[in-house]
XYZ file of C-alpha atoms in Angstrom:
334
model
C 68.301 30.418 43.202
C 64.657 29.113 41.665
C 66.957 26.401 40.874
C 67.860 24.987 43.768
C 65.080 25.552 45.713
C 63.216 23.175 42.684
C 66.177 20.844 43.101
C 65.738 20.449 47.013
C 61.490 20.357 46.372
C 62.077 17.847 44.192
C 64.688 15.645 46.197
C 62.188 15.449 48.471
C 59.446 14.724 46.390
C 60.522 11.216 45.644
C 62.191 10.668 49.159
C 58.974 10.711 50.321
C 57.424 8.327 47.233
C 60.162 5.932 48.397
C 59.400 6.154 51.929
C 56.225 4.531 53.371
C 55.665 6.532 55.797
C 55.575 9.745 53.456
C 54.123 7.307 50.848
C 50.996 6.719 52.939
C 50.646 10.265 53.788
C 50.397 11.621 49.547
C 47.740 8.382 49.621
C 45.199 8.802 52.526
C 43.626 11.929 51.460
C 42.457 10.503 48.738
C 41.484 7.962 51.130
C 39.010 10.210 52.857
C 37.676 11.481 50.387
C 36.194 8.430 49.039
C 35.146 7.636 52.634
C 33.011 11.226 53.303
C 31.888 9.753 49.546
C 30.765 6.051 50.524
C 29.583 8.156 53.963
C 27.250 10.142 52.552
C 24.946 8.818 50.977
C 23.761 7.114 54.197
C 24.549 10.378 56.336
C 21.698 11.965 53.788
C 19.339 8.899 53.468
C 15.422 8.599 55.973
C 15.830 7.930 59.096
C 12.486 6.115 58.990
C 12.397 2.605 58.610
C 9.258 0.841 58.233
C 9.427 -3.240 58.568
C 5.926 -4.898 56.229
C 4.210 -8.124 55.995
C 5.503 -10.002 52.896
C 2.130 -10.358 50.537
C -0.365 -8.189 53.084
C -0.364 -5.079 50.597
C 1.555 -4.599 47.703
C 0.258 -1.033 46.846
C 1.557 -0.006 50.014
C 5.053 -1.280 50.283
C 5.426 0.648 46.955
C 3.543 3.428 48.247
C 6.025 3.429 52.002
C 8.981 3.414 48.839
C 8.593 6.835 47.933
C 8.912 8.499 51.745
C 11.071 5.510 53.711
C 13.282 2.803 54.024
C 10.742 -0.445 53.634
C 11.544 -4.092 54.769
C 9.837 -6.757 53.641
C 9.787 -10.690 56.056
C 7.900 -13.382 55.718
C 6.798 -13.998 59.112
C 5.525 -11.616 62.074
C 8.424 -13.214 63.876
C 10.929 -11.945 61.859
C 9.104 -8.583 61.924
C 9.185 -8.821 65.725
C 12.960 -9.744 65.906
C 13.917 -7.014 63.648
C 12.170 -4.648 65.479
C 13.878 -5.739 68.753
C 17.643 -4.333 67.037
C 18.735 -0.997 68.331
C 17.730 1.099 64.985
C 14.417 3.329 64.949
C 12.031 0.715 62.607
C 8.641 1.101 62.724
C 5.889 -2.469 62.231
C 2.694 -1.662 60.238
C 0.732 -4.670 60.334
C -2.944 -5.577 59.466
C -5.593 -5.877 62.387
C -8.002 -8.437 63.127
C -10.359 -5.620 61.236
C -8.452 -4.662 58.195
C -7.289 -1.547 59.824
C -3.554 -1.133 60.848
C -1.575 -0.668 63.712
C 1.941 0.644 64.088
C 4.150 -1.864 66.235
C 7.351 -0.282 67.920
C 9.957 -0.836 70.926
C 8.567 2.186 72.666
C 12.147 3.770 72.493
C 11.198 5.597 69.244
C 11.163 9.251 69.110
C 7.874 10.411 69.011
C 8.334 12.237 65.404
C 9.031 9.080 63.681
C 5.434 7.414 65.251
C 4.192 10.454 64.217
C 5.401 10.239 60.247
C 4.619 6.703 60.380
C 1.224 7.591 61.262
C 0.844 10.489 58.988
C 1.879 8.213 55.659
C -0.798 5.671 56.723
C -3.304 8.133 56.435
C -1.884 9.238 53.388
C -2.185 6.381 51.711
C -4.857 5.312 52.818
C -7.160 8.718 51.015
C -4.522 8.038 47.934
C -2.100 11.062 48.811
C -0.148 11.785 46.583
C 3.188 15.106 46.837
C 1.910 15.821 43.734
C -1.628 16.373 45.611
C -0.135 19.049 48.251
C -0.907 23.148 47.742
C 2.283 23.827 49.527
C 5.419 25.165 47.950
C 9.368 24.371 49.071
C 11.277 27.333 48.786
C 14.121 27.257 50.262
C 17.563 28.474 50.500
C 18.978 26.677 47.606
C 21.813 25.280 50.183
C 21.682 21.386 48.662
C 25.874 20.520 50.472
C 24.839 17.928 53.478
C 26.700 20.601 55.901
C 28.295 17.174 57.962
C 29.786 16.212 54.102
C 30.411 19.792 54.342
C 31.905 19.610 57.600
C 34.426 16.486 56.566
C 36.017 18.714 53.471
C 36.314 21.399 55.487
C 37.854 19.177 58.404
C 39.798 16.808 55.735
C 41.653 20.596 53.677
C 42.861 21.499 57.400
C 44.520 18.026 58.005
C 45.847 17.882 54.891
C 48.240 21.266 56.221
C 49.364 19.094 59.122
C 49.777 16.255 56.908
C 53.127 18.755 55.189
C 54.270 19.567 57.443
C 54.362 15.190 58.533
C 56.803 14.675 55.153
C 58.546 17.634 56.366
C 59.556 16.471 59.610
C 59.907 12.757 57.823
C 62.959 14.558 54.955
C 64.191 16.466 57.455
C 65.400 13.021 59.735
C 66.594 11.113 57.147
C 69.162 13.922 56.034
C 69.855 14.020 59.616
C 70.726 9.904 58.943
C 72.237 10.598 56.411
C 74.425 12.755 57.676
C 73.285 15.071 54.450
C 72.688 17.850 56.646
C 76.363 18.869 57.504
C 76.961 18.614 53.783
C 74.675 21.315 52.604
C 76.278 23.970 54.305
C 79.647 22.957 51.911
C 77.173 23.353 48.596
C 76.168 26.874 47.489
C 72.791 26.205 49.025
C 71.909 28.876 51.497
C 70.482 28.350 54.415
C 66.915 30.128 52.993
C 67.217 28.687 49.850
C 67.259 25.041 52.089
C 64.281 26.169 54.155
C 62.321 27.427 51.260
C 63.595 24.447 49.459
C 62.359 22.161 52.573
C 59.243 24.196 53.092
C 57.538 23.900 49.686
C 56.487 20.093 49.442
C 55.042 21.293 52.849
C 52.616 23.541 50.667
C 52.438 21.110 47.121
C 51.313 18.411 49.204
C 48.152 20.090 50.970
C 47.633 21.848 47.912
C 47.254 18.675 46.540
C 45.563 17.183 48.174
C 43.008 19.993 49.031
C 41.876 19.443 45.586
C 41.740 16.313 45.194
C 39.333 16.589 47.972
C 37.200 18.200 46.273
C 37.205 17.055 42.992
C 36.390 13.567 44.311
C 33.925 14.900 46.331
C 31.846 17.076 44.247
C 33.175 20.624 45.186
C 33.480 22.085 41.736
C 31.680 24.486 41.482
C 33.404 26.657 44.221
C 36.378 29.630 43.879
C 38.869 27.852 43.768
C 41.711 30.622 43.742
C 40.206 30.937 47.366
C 41.233 28.005 48.132
C 44.766 28.499 46.824
C 44.948 31.153 49.371
C 43.099 29.767 52.803
C 45.492 26.109 52.385
C 48.320 27.737 51.925
C 48.106 30.402 54.556
C 46.965 27.655 57.439
C 50.164 25.289 55.940
C 52.318 27.869 57.198
C 52.640 26.850 60.944
C 52.552 23.401 60.011
C 55.188 24.161 58.044
C 57.105 25.643 61.452
C 56.136 22.445 63.850
C 57.179 19.971 60.883
C 60.662 22.414 60.909
C 60.855 21.883 65.117
C 60.540 17.916 64.600
C 62.243 17.519 62.127
C 65.502 19.022 63.743
C 64.570 18.349 67.414
C 63.636 14.219 66.713
C 65.753 11.190 66.114
C 63.415 9.437 65.302
C 60.670 8.599 62.604
C 57.654 7.495 65.977
C 58.027 10.243 68.440
C 58.004 13.532 65.627
C 55.384 12.352 63.356
C 53.339 11.459 67.363
C 54.733 14.776 68.593
C 53.157 16.966 65.687
C 49.771 14.613 65.995
C 49.106 17.094 68.963
C 48.300 20.203 66.385
C 45.545 18.190 66.013
C 44.183 18.833 69.651
C 43.800 22.794 68.243
C 42.529 21.664 65.277
C 39.603 19.479 66.166
C 38.932 21.838 69.585
C 39.070 24.877 67.180
C 36.218 23.339 64.929
C 33.818 21.977 67.972
C 33.969 25.283 69.322
C 32.892 27.207 66.183
C 30.571 24.375 65.725
C 28.612 23.573 69.441
C 30.132 26.565 71.489
C 27.101 29.495 72.004
C 28.658 32.328 70.251
C 29.759 34.017 74.073
C 32.481 31.240 74.145
C 33.940 32.071 70.327
C 36.680 34.501 71.819
C 37.957 31.460 73.031
C 39.270 30.369 69.657
C 40.440 32.992 68.542
C 44.211 32.600 68.445
C 44.088 28.910 67.054
C 45.294 29.639 63.198
C 42.731 26.605 62.371
C 39.996 28.094 64.286
C 39.853 31.753 61.199
C 40.591 28.890 58.784
C 37.698 26.535 59.243
C 35.462 29.324 59.310
C 36.689 31.224 56.208
C 36.991 26.765 54.090
C 32.949 27.100 55.524
C 32.532 30.536 53.173
C 34.513 28.731 50.355
C 32.387 25.914 50.365
C 28.934 27.275 50.684
C 30.434 29.296 47.673
C 29.763 32.816 50.294
C 32.673 33.978 50.903
C 33.377 36.768 49.205
C 37.206 38.000 48.091
C 37.059 40.258 51.699
C 36.114 37.710 53.324
C 39.638 36.036 52.370
C 41.311 38.698 52.823
C 40.123 39.379 56.169
C 40.568 35.240 57.566
C 43.810 34.547 55.672
C 45.210 37.847 56.613
C 44.043 36.545 60.654
C 45.938 33.136 59.784
C 49.382 35.027 58.889
C 49.356 36.848 61.296
C 48.803 34.212 64.366
C 51.636 32.290 62.231
C 53.913 35.666 62.112
C 54.030 35.422 66.109
C 54.476 31.802 66.169
C 57.206 32.256 63.810
C 58.998 34.903 65.358
C 58.642 32.041 68.356
C 60.344 29.616 67.190
C 62.499 30.850 64.345
C 66.160 31.314 66.188
C 65.366 27.153 67.319
C 64.826 26.462 63.682
C 67.959 28.725 62.929
C 69.582 26.245 65.411
C 69.309 23.820 64.879
C 70.074 23.707 60.955
C 73.632 24.885 62.460
């Protein structure tokens, strides 16, 4: 039995590598991870930009570079032209009394203007960070929140990709008229479903691990990751079977599976933006619980009890969906 399941999985994997769309689905998580790494430094950069005139005060340029992003311009007109752009850049220029004045568009946030004003004062009195009497005490949260959200979403996204690959492989078999031949082979229907499901779990697990390694989440509990990725795949696998059975066109199947993106992003937006009293509206979505569990895992705060609790809820919801979809899957494979 195990050997037959393995042969089905092996056949699906080879087919996916040869098929352009399936190959693209296999590669896209790596692209996500690279994009997260590319954009994350920009997200974490200081949002304070200062424009200075070249040759006015070299020491000031060095000092400001420690605390802000500094751009140096040759002429006053260049600075004025730069300030008129959409971002919040502030110019610091010498006045006629050798003092400084701040030139802005006028629509910059007040805290940025105050920040630059303080920088000018600290530079004037030659105050360095070592002169501060304040000690920084934090909760050791080193991971940027937005990066963690992007990695979390990418991990859940891979589970949907697994469902897509199942649908594509079933459609290809229907096109080749090989599903009927399965009934004449020693492979039972359960073995066939199990064999088809393996790639729907294998792809998300491998993709999630790659995403985590590429984006730098290497010191988390990967057993927790394994449990949550596996349980979150079940819904996508079921939908993948339904779409594969009911469609003869790859584009239609992929498009219908993409409907899962709606509850996925709805659950994440609800969790991040809505108050606690509205959270109950998303309890029926398995991605909601997966997202909460992944957040604990990526923060290194999740205990085994937490993971069992969240994965249990996801399994429960998946079981209900299975009871609804199982007759359709059974009928479609006859």
